[in-house]
Amino acid sequence: MTVISHGRTRRAALMSAICALVVMGTGFTGCSAPDPDEGTNGVGKLPAETIQKRTRTAAKSAASVRLSGTVVSNGATYTLDMRLRAGGGSGSVTSKNGTFQLLRVDEHLYLKADAEFWDQQDGKEDGGSPAAVANTLDGKYVKVPTGDPAYKRFSGFTDKDMLLDGLLTLHGTLATDGHHEQSGVRTIRVSGDNGSGGTLDVSLEGTPYPLRLVRAGNAGTLRLSDWGKDFALSEPPKEQTVDYGQQLPSS
């Protein structure tokens, strides 16, 4: 796909150069630049509001997606690399406390991290020392109780529809902002308030999936890929799982 797209770009540049030479040499004015929407899915010719509706519909109907990049939420910055589908998701999250793995299968949410991550908690929940708790949980899938604050905070990172509903919203007056390219795929960019309300690159090839999102207010940049590609999602082995009870160690 990258080769094809780059080929189109080179051909377009060549045609523009030829046209410029013809115009300068002969005064002929009938030569025009190639249509940037030629051979596309056509959404580049639509109003910005319609493009946003089309891409939100496409994202919601897709069976799965991979989401990677940064998100700023409640003053905290998270670096995500998550694969999401109906019924859950899995992947890694990096915060100021370190990197941890998230896995959700239906309503069961698990958090997996190393001893260094868990060593930041205070050890009061089970009366043990921080080091003892950290060694117990090191490399284990810790089941997060639904009533624990961590469940509400992190389960959203594994919920495809909820996450995309919150992310794929541009603020302010919408407008198209030219043709671009993401990972070799031609896109049309939609912006809110000239970019201050965020920008969204929408695929011009095949289904109009969102491919890149720059959130308003410097709240992060995300790439969206692997649309519709299935992946395995199952409960972790029991021998690798720890059920910590009613509340996780604070961290």
CSV table of C-alpha atoms in Angstrom, one decimal:
chain,number,residue,atom,x,y,z
A,1,MET,CA,0.0,0.0,0.0
A,2,THR,CA,2.9,2.4,0.8
A,3,VAL,CA,4.5,1.7,-2.6
A,4,ILE,CA,1.3,2.4,-4.4
A,5,SER,CA,0.6,5.6,-2.5
A,6,HIS,CA,4.1,6.9,-3.0
A,7,GLY,CA,3.8,6.0,-6.7
A,8,ARG,CA,0.7,8.1,-7.0
A,9,THR,CA,2.5,11.0,-5.2
A,10,ARG,CA,5.4,10.8,-7.6
A,11,ARG,CA,3.1,10.6,-10.6
A,12,ALA,CA,1.2,13.6,-9.4
A,13,ALA,CA,4.4,15.6,-8.9
A,14,LEU,CA,5.5,14.6,-12.4
A,15,MET,CA,2.2,15.6,-14.0
A,16,SER,CA,2.3,19.0,-12.2
A,17,ALA,CA,5.9,19.6,-13.5
A,18,ILE,CA,4.9,18.6,-17.1
A,19,CYS,CA,1.9,20.9,-17.0
A,20,ALA,CA,4.1,23.8,-15.7
A,21,LEU,CA,6.5,23.3,-18.6
A,22,VAL,CA,3.7,23.1,-21.2
A,23,VAL,CA,2.1,26.3,-19.9
A,24,MET,CA,5.4,28.2,-19.8
A,25,GLY,CA,6.5,26.9,-23.2
A,26,THR,CA,3.3,27.2,-25.2
A,27,GLY,CA,0.9,29.3,-23.3
A,28,PHE,CA,-1.5,26.3,-23.2
A,29,THR,CA,-3.9,26.5,-20.2
A,30,GLY,CA,-5.8,23.3,-20.5
A,31,CYS,CA,-3.4,21.2,-18.5
A,32,SER,CA,-4.6,20.8,-14.9
A,33,ALA,CA,-3.3,19.1,-11.7
A,34,PRO,CA,-4.6,15.6,-11.0
A,35,ASP,CA,-7.7,15.3,-8.8
A,36,PRO,CA,-6.5,14.4,-5.3
A,37,ASP,CA,-9.8,12.5,-4.7
A,38,GLU,CA,-9.4,10.4,-7.9
A,39,GLY,CA,-9.6,6.7,-7.0
A,40,THR,CA,-10.6,7.3,-3.4
A,41,ASN,CA,-13.7,6.4,-1.4
A,42,GLY,CA,-15.0,10.0,-2.1
A,43,VAL,CA,-15.3,11.3,1.5
A,44,GLY,CA,-12.7,14.0,0.7
A,45,LYS,CA,-15.3,15.8,-1.3
A,46,LEU,CA,-17.9,15.9,1.6
A,47,PRO,CA,-18.5,18.6,4.2
A,48,ALA,CA,-16.4,18.3,7.3
A,49,GLU,CA,-19.4,17.5,9.5
A,50,THR,CA,-20.4,14.7,7.2
A,51,ILE,CA,-16.8,13.3,7.2
A,52,GLN,CA,-16.8,13.2,11.0
A,53,LYS,CA,-20.1,11.4,11.1
A,54,ARG,CA,-18.9,8.8,8.5
A,55,THR,CA,-15.7,8.1,10.3
A,56,ARG,CA,-17.4,7.7,13.7
A,57,THR,CA,-19.9,5.3,12.2
A,58,ALA,CA,-17.0,3.3,10.6
A,59,ALA,CA,-15.1,3.2,13.9
A,60,LYS,CA,-18.1,2.0,15.8
A,61,SER,CA,-19.0,-0.7,13.3
A,62,ALA,CA,-15.4,-2.1,13.2
A,63,ALA,CA,-14.8,-5.3,15.1
A,64,SER,CA,-11.5,-4.2,16.5
A,65,VAL,CA,-8.7,-1.6,16.4
A,66,ARG,CA,-5.2,-0.9,17.7
A,67,LEU,CA,-4.7,2.4,19.5
A,68,SER,CA,-1.3,3.8,20.2
A,69,GLY,CA,0.1,7.1,21.3
A,70,THR,CA,-0.4,9.5,24.3
A,71,VAL,CA,-3.5,10.6,26.2
A,72,VAL,CA,-3.6,13.3,28.8
A,73,SER,CA,-6.4,12.7,31.3
A,74,ASN,CA,-7.0,14.5,34.6
A,75,GLY,CA,-3.5,16.0,34.5
A,76,ALA,CA,-1.8,12.6,34.0
A,77,THR,CA,-0.1,11.5,30.8
A,78,TYR,CA,-0.5,7.9,29.6
A,79,THR,CA,1.3,6.3,26.7
A,80,LEU,CA,-1.0,3.6,25.3
A,81,ASP,CA,-0.5,0.6,23.0
A,82,MET,CA,-3.9,-1.2,23.2
A,83,ARG,CA,-5.8,-3.6,21.0
A,84,LEU,CA,-9.5,-3.3,21.5
A,85,ARG,CA,-12.6,-5.3,20.5
A,86,ALA,CA,-16.1,-6.1,21.7
A,87,GLY,CA,-15.8,-7.6,25.2
A,88,GLY,CA,-12.5,-6.3,26.2
A,89,GLY,CA,-8.9,-5.5,25.2
A,90,SER,CA,-5.3,-5.9,26.1
A,91,GLY,CA,-2.1,-3.9,25.9
A,92,SER,CA,0.4,-1.7,27.7
A,93,VAL,CA,0.0,1.6,29.5
A,94,THR,CA,2.9,3.7,30.7
A,95,SER,CA,2.3,6.4,33.4
A,96,LYS,CA,4.6,8.2,35.8
A,97,ASN,CA,4.6,5.1,38.0
A,98,GLY,CA,6.0,2.9,35.2
A,99,THR,CA,4.6,0.5,32.6
A,100,PHE,CA,1.9,-2.0,33.3
A,101,GLN,CA,-0.2,-4.4,31.2
A,102,LEU,CA,-4.0,-4.3,31.1
A,103,LEU,CA,-6.3,-7.1,30.1
A,104,ARG,CA,-10.0,-7.1,30.3
A,105,VAL,CA,-12.2,-10.0,29.4
A,106,ASP,CA,-15.9,-9.1,29.7
A,107,GLU,CA,-16.1,-7.6,33.2
A,108,HIS,CA,-12.9,-9.1,34.5
A,109,LEU,CA,-10.0,-6.6,34.5
A,110,TYR,CA,-6.4,-7.6,35.2
A,111,LEU,CA,-3.3,-5.4,35.8
A,112,LYS,CA,0.1,-6.9,35.4
A,113,ALA,CA,3.3,-5.1,36.4
A,114,ASP,CA,6.8,-5.8,37.8
A,115,ALA,CA,8.0,-5.5,41.4
A,116,GLU,CA,9.3,-2.0,40.9
A,117,PHE,CA,5.8,-0.8,40.0
A,118,TRP,CA,4.1,-2.4,42.9
A,119,ASP,CA,6.9,-1.3,45.3
A,120,GLN,CA,5.4,2.2,45.2
A,121,GLN,CA,2.4,1.1,47.2
A,122,ASP,CA,2.4,1.4,51.0
A,123,GLY,CA,1.8,-2.3,52.0
A,124,LYS,CA,-0.9,-1.4,54.5
A,125,GLU,CA,-3.7,-3.4,52.9
A,126,ASP,CA,-2.3,-6.8,54.0
A,127,GLY,CA,-0.1,-5.6,56.8
A,128,GLY,CA,3.0,-6.5,54.8
A,129,SER,CA,5.9,-4.4,53.8
A,130,PRO,CA,6.0,-2.8,50.3
A,131,ALA,CA,8.8,-5.1,49.2
A,132,ALA,CA,6.8,-8.2,50.3
A,133,VAL,CA,3.7,-7.1,48.4
A,134,ALA,CA,5.8,-6.2,45.4
A,135,ASN,CA,7.5,-9.6,45.3
A,136,THR,CA,4.1,-11.3,45.6
A,137,LEU,CA,2.6,-9.4,42.7
A,138,ASP,CA,5.7,-9.2,40.5
A,139,GLY,CA,4.7,-10.4,37.0
A,140,LYS,CA,1.3,-11.6,38.0
A,141,TYR,CA,-2.1,-10.8,36.6
A,142,VAL,CA,-3.8,-9.0,39.5
A,143,LYS,CA,-7.5,-9.1,39.3
A,144,VAL,CA,-8.9,-5.6,39.9
A,145,PRO,CA,-12.1,-5.5,42.0
A,146,THR,CA,-15.0,-3.7,40.3
A,147,GLY,CA,-15.3,-1.4,43.4
A,148,ASP,CA,-11.7,-0.4,43.4
A,149,PRO,CA,-10.9,3.2,42.1
A,150,ALA,CA,-8.3,1.6,39.7
A,151,TYR,CA,-11.1,-0.3,37.9
A,152,LYS,CA,-13.0,2.8,36.9
A,153,ARG,CA,-9.7,4.6,36.0
A,154,PHE,CA,-8.3,1.8,33.8
A,155,SER,CA,-11.2,-0.2,32.4
A,156,GLY,CA,-11.9,2.7,30.1
A,157,PHE,CA,-8.6,2.1,28.3
A,158,THR,CA,-9.9,-1.4,27.4
A,159,ASP,CA,-13.4,-0.4,26.3
A,160,LYS,CA,-13.4,0.2,22.5
A,161,ASP,CA,-16.8,2.0,22.1
A,162,MET,CA,-16.4,4.2,25.2
A,163,LEU,CA,-12.9,5.1,24.4
A,164,LEU,CA,-13.5,6.1,20.8
A,165,ASP,CA,-16.7,8.0,21.7
A,166,GLY,CA,-14.7,10.2,24.0
A,167,LEU,CA,-11.7,10.5,21.7
A,168,LEU,CA,-13.2,11.0,18.2
A,169,THR,CA,-14.8,14.3,19.1
A,170,LEU,CA,-13.4,17.6,17.6
A,171,HIS,CA,-14.3,20.8,19.3
A,172,GLY,CA,-15.5,24.0,17.7
A,173,THR,CA,-16.3,24.8,14.0
A,174,LEU,CA,-15.3,21.9,11.7
A,175,ALA,CA,-13.5,22.3,8.4
A,176,THR,CA,-11.4,20.2,6.1
A,177,ASP,CA,-7.7,20.9,6.2
A,178,GLY,CA,-6.3,19.4,3.0
A,179,HIS,CA,-5.1,16.0,1.8
A,180,HIS,CA,-2.4,14.2,3.7
A,181,GLU,CA,-0.9,10.8,4.2
A,182,GLN,CA,-0.6,8.4,7.2
A,183,SER,CA,1.6,5.4,7.0
A,184,GLY,CA,1.3,5.3,3.2
A,185,VAL,CA,-2.5,5.8,3.2
A,186,ARG,CA,-4.1,8.9,1.7
A,187,THR,CA,-6.2,10.9,4.1
A,188,ILE,CA,-8.4,13.9,4.4
A,189,ARG,CA,-7.9,16.0,7.5
A,190,VAL,CA,-10.7,17.5,9.5
A,191,SER,CA,-10.0,20.2,12.1
A,192,GLY,CA,-11.9,21.9,14.8
A,193,ASP,CA,-11.4,25.7,15.1
A,194,ASN,CA,-8.5,25.7,12.8
A,195,GLY,CA,-6.7,23.0,14.8
A,196,SER,CA,-7.1,24.3,18.3
A,197,GLY,CA,-10.1,22.0,18.7
A,198,GLY,CA,-8.2,19.0,17.5
A,199,THR,CA,-7.5,17.3,14.1
A,200,LEU,CA,-8.5,14.0,12.7
A,201,ASP,CA,-7.0,12.2,9.6
A,202,VAL,CA,-9.6,10.0,7.8
A,203,SER,CA,-8.7,7.3,5.3
A,204,LEU,CA,-9.5,8.0,1.7
A,205,GLU,CA,-8.8,4.4,0.8
A,206,GLY,CA,-11.5,1.8,1.5
A,207,THR,CA,-13.6,2.3,4.6
A,208,PRO,CA,-13.2,5.9,6.0
A,209,TYR,CA,-11.6,4.9,9.3
A,210,PRO,CA,-9.9,7.5,11.5
A,211,LEU,CA,-6.1,7.0,11.3
A,212,ARG,CA,-4.6,9.8,13.4
A,213,LEU,CA,-6.0,12.0,16.1
A,214,VAL,CA,-4.5,15.1,17.6
A,215,ARG,CA,-6.6,16.0,20.6
A,216,ALA,CA,-7.6,19.5,21.5
A,217,GLY,CA,-5.6,21.3,24.2
A,218,ASN,CA,-2.4,19.3,23.8
A,219,ALA,CA,-4.2,16.3,25.2
A,220,GLY,CA,-2.3,13.8,23.2
A,221,THR,CA,-1.8,12.3,19.8
A,222,LEU,CA,-3.0,8.8,18.8
A,223,ARG,CA,-2.6,6.5,15.8
A,224,LEU,CA,-5.5,4.1,15.0
A,225,SER,CA,-4.6,1.0,13.0
A,226,ASP,CA,-5.4,-2.6,12.4
A,227,TRP,CA,-9.1,-1.9,11.9
A,228,GLY,CA,-11.1,-5.1,11.9
A,229,LYS,CA,-8.1,-7.4,12.5
A,230,ASP,CA,-9.1,-10.0,15.1
A,231,PHE,CA,-6.9,-11.0,18.0
A,232,ALA,CA,-7.1,-13.6,20.8
A,233,LEU,CA,-8.6,-12.5,24.1
A,234,SER,CA,-8.8,-14.9,27.0
A,235,GLU,CA,-8.6,-15.1,30.8
A,236,PRO,CA,-5.0,-15.5,32.1
A,237,PRO,CA,-3.9,-18.8,33.5
A,238,LYS,CA,-5.0,-19.3,37.1
A,239,GLU,CA,-1.4,-20.0,38.2
A,240,GLN,CA,-0.5,-16.6,36.9
A,241,THR,CA,-3.4,-14.8,38.6
A,242,VAL,CA,-3.7,-13.1,42.0
A,243,ASP,CA,-7.1,-12.1,43.4
A,244,TYR,CA,-6.2,-9.3,45.8
A,245,GLY,CA,-9.7,-9.1,47.4
A,246,GLN,CA,-11.7,-5.9,47.9
A,247,GLN,CA,-9.0,-3.4,47.2
A,248,LEU,CA,-5.7,-3.2,45.4
A,249,PRO,CA,-2.5,-1.9,47.0
A,250,SER,CA,-2.5,1.9,46.5
A,251,SER,CA,0.1,2.9,43.9
